[in-house]
Coordinates of C-alpha atoms in Angstrom, one line a residue:
X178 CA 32.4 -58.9 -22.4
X179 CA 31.0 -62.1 -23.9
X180 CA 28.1 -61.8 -21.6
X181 CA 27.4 -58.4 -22.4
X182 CA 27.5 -58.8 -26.1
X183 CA 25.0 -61.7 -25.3
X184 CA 22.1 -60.1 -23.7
X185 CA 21.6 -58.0 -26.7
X186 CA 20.8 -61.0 -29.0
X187 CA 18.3 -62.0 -26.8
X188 CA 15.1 -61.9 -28.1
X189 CA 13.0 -58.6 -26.9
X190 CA 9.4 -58.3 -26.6
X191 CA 9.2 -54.2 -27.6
X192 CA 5.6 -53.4 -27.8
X193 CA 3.8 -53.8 -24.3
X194 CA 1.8 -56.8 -23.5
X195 CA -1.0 -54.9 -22.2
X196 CA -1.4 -53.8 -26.0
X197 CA -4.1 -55.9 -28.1
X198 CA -2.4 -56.9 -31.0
X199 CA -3.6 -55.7 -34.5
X200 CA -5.2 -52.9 -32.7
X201 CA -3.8 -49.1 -34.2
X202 CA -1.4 -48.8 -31.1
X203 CA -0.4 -52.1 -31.9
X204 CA 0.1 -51.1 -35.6
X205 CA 1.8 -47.7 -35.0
X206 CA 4.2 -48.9 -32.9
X207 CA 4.9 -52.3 -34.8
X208 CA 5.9 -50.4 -38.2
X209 CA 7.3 -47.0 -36.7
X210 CA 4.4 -44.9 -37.8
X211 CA 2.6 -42.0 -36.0
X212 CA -0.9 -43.0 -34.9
X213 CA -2.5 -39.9 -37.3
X214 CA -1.2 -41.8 -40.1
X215 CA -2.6 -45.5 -39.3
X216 CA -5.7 -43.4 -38.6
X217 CA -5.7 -41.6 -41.8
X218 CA -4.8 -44.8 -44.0
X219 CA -7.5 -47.3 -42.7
X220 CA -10.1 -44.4 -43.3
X221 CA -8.3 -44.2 -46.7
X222 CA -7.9 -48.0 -47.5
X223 CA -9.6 -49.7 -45.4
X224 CA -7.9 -52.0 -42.3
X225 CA -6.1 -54.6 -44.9
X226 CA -4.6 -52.5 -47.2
X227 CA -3.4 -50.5 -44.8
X228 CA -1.8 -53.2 -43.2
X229 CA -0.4 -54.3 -46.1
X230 CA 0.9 -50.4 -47.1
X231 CA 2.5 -50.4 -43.7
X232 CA 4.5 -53.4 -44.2
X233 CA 6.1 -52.2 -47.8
X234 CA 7.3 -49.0 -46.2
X235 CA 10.1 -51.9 -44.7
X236 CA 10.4 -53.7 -47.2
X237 CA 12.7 -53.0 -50.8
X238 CA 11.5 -50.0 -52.8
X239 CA 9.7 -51.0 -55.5
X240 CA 7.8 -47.8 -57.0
X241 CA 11.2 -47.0 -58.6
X242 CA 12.6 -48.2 -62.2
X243 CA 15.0 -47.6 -64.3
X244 CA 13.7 -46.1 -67.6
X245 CA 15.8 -47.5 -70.7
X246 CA 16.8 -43.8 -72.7
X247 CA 15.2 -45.5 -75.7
X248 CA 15.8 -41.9 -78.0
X249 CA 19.8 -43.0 -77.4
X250 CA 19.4 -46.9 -77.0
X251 CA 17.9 -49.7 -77.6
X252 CA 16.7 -52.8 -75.3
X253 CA 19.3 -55.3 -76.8
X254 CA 22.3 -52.9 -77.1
X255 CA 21.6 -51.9 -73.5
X256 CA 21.4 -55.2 -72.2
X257 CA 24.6 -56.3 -73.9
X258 CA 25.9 -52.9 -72.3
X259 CA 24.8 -53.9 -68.8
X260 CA 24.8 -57.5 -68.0
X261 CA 24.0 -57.3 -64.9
X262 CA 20.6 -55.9 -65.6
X263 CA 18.0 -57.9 -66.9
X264 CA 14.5 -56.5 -68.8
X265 CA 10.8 -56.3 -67.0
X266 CA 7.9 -57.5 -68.3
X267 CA 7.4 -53.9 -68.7
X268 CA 8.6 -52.3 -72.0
X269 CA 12.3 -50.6 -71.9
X270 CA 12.1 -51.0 -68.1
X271 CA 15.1 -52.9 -66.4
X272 CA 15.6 -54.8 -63.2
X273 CA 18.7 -55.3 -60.9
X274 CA 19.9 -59.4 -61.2
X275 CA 21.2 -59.1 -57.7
X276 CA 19.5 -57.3 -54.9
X277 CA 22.6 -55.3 -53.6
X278 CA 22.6 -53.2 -56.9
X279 CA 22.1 -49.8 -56.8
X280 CA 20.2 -48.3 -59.8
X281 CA 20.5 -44.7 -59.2
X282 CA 23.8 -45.4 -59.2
X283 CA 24.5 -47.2 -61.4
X284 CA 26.7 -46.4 -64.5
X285 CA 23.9 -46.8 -67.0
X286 CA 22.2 -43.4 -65.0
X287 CA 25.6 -41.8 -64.8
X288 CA 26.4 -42.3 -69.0
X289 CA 22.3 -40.9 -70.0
X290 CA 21.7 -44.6 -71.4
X291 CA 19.2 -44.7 -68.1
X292 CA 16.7 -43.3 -66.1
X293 CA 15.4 -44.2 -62.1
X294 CA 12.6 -42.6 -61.2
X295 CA 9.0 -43.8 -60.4
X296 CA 7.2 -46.2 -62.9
X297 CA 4.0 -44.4 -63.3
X298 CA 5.6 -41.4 -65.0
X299 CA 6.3 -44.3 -67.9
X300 CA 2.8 -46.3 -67.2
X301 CA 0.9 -43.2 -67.5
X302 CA 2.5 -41.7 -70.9
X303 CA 1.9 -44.9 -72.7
X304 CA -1.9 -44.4 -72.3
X305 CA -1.2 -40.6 -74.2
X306 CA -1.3 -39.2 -77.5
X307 CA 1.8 -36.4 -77.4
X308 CA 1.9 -34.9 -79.9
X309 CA 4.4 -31.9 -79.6
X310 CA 3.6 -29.9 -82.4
X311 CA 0.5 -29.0 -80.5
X312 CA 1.5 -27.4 -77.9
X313 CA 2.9 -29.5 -74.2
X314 CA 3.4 -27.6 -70.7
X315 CA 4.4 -28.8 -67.6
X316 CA 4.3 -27.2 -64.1
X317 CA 5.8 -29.1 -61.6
X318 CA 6.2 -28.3 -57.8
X319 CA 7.9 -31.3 -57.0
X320 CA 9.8 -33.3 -59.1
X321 CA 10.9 -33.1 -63.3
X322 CA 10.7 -37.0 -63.9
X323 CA 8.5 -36.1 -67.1
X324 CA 11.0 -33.8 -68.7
X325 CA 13.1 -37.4 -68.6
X326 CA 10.3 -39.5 -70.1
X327 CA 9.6 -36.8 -72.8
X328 CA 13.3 -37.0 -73.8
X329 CA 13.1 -40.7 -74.2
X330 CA 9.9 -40.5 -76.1
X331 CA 10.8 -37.6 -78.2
X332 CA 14.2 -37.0 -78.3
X333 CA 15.9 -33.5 -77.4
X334 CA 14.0 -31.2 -79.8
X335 CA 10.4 -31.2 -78.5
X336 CA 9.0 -28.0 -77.7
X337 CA 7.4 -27.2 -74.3
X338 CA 6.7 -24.7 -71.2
X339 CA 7.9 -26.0 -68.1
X340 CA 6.4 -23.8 -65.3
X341 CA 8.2 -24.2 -61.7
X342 CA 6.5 -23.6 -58.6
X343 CA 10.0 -23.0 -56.7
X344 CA 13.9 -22.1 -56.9
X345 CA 15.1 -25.8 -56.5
X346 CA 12.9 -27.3 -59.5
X347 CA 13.8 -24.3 -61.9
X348 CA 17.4 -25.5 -61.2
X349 CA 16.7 -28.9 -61.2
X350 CA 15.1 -28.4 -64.7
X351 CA 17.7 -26.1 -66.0
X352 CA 20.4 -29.1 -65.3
X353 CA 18.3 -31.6 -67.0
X354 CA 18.1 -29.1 -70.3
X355 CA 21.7 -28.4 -70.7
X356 CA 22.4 -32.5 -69.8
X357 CA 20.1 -33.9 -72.9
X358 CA 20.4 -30.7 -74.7
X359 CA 16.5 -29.8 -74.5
X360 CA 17.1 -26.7 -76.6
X361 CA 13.2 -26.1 -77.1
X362 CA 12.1 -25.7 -73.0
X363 CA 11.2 -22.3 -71.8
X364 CA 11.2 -22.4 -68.2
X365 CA 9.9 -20.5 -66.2
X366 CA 9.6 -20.1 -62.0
X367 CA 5.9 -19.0 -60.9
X368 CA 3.2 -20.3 -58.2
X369 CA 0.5 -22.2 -59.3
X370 CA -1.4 -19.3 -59.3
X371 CA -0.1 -17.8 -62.1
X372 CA 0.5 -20.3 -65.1
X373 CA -1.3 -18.0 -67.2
X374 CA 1.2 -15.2 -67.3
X375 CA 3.9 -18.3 -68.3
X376 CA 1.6 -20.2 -71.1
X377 CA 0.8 -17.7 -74.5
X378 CA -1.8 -20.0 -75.4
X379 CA -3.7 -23.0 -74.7
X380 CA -2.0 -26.7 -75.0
X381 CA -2.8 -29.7 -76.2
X382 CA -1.1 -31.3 -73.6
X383 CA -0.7 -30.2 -69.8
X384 CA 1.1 -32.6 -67.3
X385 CA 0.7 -31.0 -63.7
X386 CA 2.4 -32.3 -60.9
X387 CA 1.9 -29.7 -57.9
X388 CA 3.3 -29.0 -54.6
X389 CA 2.4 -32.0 -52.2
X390 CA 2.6 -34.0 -49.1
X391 CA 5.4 -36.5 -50.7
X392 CA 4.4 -39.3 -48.1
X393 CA 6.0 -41.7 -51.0
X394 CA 9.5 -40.0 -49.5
X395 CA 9.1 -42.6 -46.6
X396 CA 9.7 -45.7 -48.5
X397 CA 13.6 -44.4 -48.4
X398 CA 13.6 -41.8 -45.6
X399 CA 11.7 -43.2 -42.5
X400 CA 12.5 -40.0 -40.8
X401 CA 10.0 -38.1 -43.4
X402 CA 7.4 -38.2 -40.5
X403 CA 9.8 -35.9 -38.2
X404 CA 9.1 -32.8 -40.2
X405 CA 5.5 -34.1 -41.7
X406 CA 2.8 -32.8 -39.6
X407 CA -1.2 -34.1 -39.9
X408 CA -2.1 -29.9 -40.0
X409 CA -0.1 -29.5 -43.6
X410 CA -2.3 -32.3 -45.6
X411 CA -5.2 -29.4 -45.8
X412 CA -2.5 -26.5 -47.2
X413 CA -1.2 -29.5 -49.5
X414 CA -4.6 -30.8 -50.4
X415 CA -5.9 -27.3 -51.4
X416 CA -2.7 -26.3 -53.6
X417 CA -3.7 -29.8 -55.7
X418 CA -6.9 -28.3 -56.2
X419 CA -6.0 -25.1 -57.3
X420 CA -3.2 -26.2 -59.1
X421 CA -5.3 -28.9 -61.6
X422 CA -8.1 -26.0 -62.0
X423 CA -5.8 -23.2 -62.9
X424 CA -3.4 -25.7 -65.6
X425 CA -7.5 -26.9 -66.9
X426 CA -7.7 -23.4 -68.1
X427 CA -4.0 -24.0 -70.3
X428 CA -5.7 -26.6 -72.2
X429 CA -7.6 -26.7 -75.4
X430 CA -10.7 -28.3 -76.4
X431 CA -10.1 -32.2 -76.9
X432 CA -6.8 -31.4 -75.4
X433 CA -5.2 -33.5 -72.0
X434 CA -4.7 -33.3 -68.5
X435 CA -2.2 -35.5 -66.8
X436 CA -2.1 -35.2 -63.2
X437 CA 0.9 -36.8 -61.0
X438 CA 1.6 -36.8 -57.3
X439 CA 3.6 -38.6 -55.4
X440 CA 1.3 -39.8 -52.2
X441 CA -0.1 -42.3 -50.4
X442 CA -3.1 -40.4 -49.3
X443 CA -6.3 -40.9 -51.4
X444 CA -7.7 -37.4 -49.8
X445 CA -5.2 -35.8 -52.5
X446 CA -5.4 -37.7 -55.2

């Protein structure tokens, strides 16, 4: 038994000699990834980004944070709250003092004093002027991370349209308003097609995050690349499109566009 249990700590040699290493066999097989997408990311990137891309997608997620709910909390009562969280150099962003802690789980997410989703939602809404009065609408075909930052920027009784592309969001959404109490959301489910039958007039302020490939889903499901196929990045790529000219139309003069998607593929973005 010893012997058996033995042979399986000995050091294995998986990818083929006859394989040049750094080539894109070499690569694919190395991080787990289908040769299509080394392919498409050293078109995208360039060999050295890429390389370093493909090494994060093993490595601890880091596109995530946790959001402090600032309408409900402050910084220093939230890190006398939770003392084993520590503050960012980012503003009201926290970090875990130990590794093994898990922030969507954690009780600061579960009591609304907390937020974990990805950092640019925050980044990007620092460089806005919201101002809610004028008008906001959202359509999302992904995720409602926004409807989170809103909340914490201006509390529950903002105003906006939130236009979802599917069944899952519109729930999703719906959860989130009776949770923070987000009286003033009309919601509404539609394609991307139709935002004009949703919106009654133009907005100051249109966030669009559309239907897309989700290849950021791979940092914490490796097995994202079983039901991703190369032939789905053209349907993905041209609902982007349509979706950014169609919410352009929902805004007013001087008015802003915001544009969020969740990829690691530069052809979308």
């Amino acid at each position: 038994v010893e012997q058996f249990i033995s042979s399986f700590n000995d050091p294995k040699d998986l990818i083929p000699e006859d394989i040049e290493y750094g080539s894109k066999k070499f690569l694919s097989l190395r991080y787990n990834l289908p040769m299509w997408i080394v392919n498409l990311w050293e078109k995208n990137c360039g060999p050295f980004l890429a390389k370093k891309q493909f090494r994060s997608l093993s490595s601890k997620n880091l596109y995530s944070a946790l959001r402090i709910n600032t309408y409900c909390i402050s910084d220093e009562e939230f890190f006398v709250k939770y003392n084993d969280l520590i503050p960012s150099e980012i503003k009201h962003i926290a970090l875990a003092k130990e590794e093994n802690i898990n922030l969507k789980g954690h009780q600061a997410v579960r009591h609304s004093d907390g937020f974990v989703y990805p950092l640019g939602y925050k980044l990007m809404c620092e460089e806005l002027d919201i101002d809610p009065l004028r008008g906001i609408a959202i359509y999302n075909g992904c995720s409602n991370h926004i409807l989170k930052e809103l909340y914490a920027i201006l509390g529950p009784f903002f105003k906006a349209d939130v236009l979802c592309n599917n069944q899952s969001t519109l729930v999703e959404a719906e959860t989130l308003k009776n949770r923070y109490h987000l009286e003033g959301l009309s919601l509404y489910e539609c394609p991307h097609t139709a935002m004009l039958t949703c919106i009654s007039k133009p907005v100051h302020t249109m966030f669009v995050s559309p239907e897309n490939s989700h290849f950021q889903s791979l940092i914490d499901s490796p097995e994202y690349f079983l039901r991703c196929k190369q032939e789905d990045l053209d349907k993905f790529i041209q609902i982007e499109k349509e979706s950014i000219l169609e919410a352009s139309k929902q805004v007013e003069d001087g008015g802003e566009l915001i544009y969020f998607v969740p990829t690691l593929c530069k052809n979308e973005t």
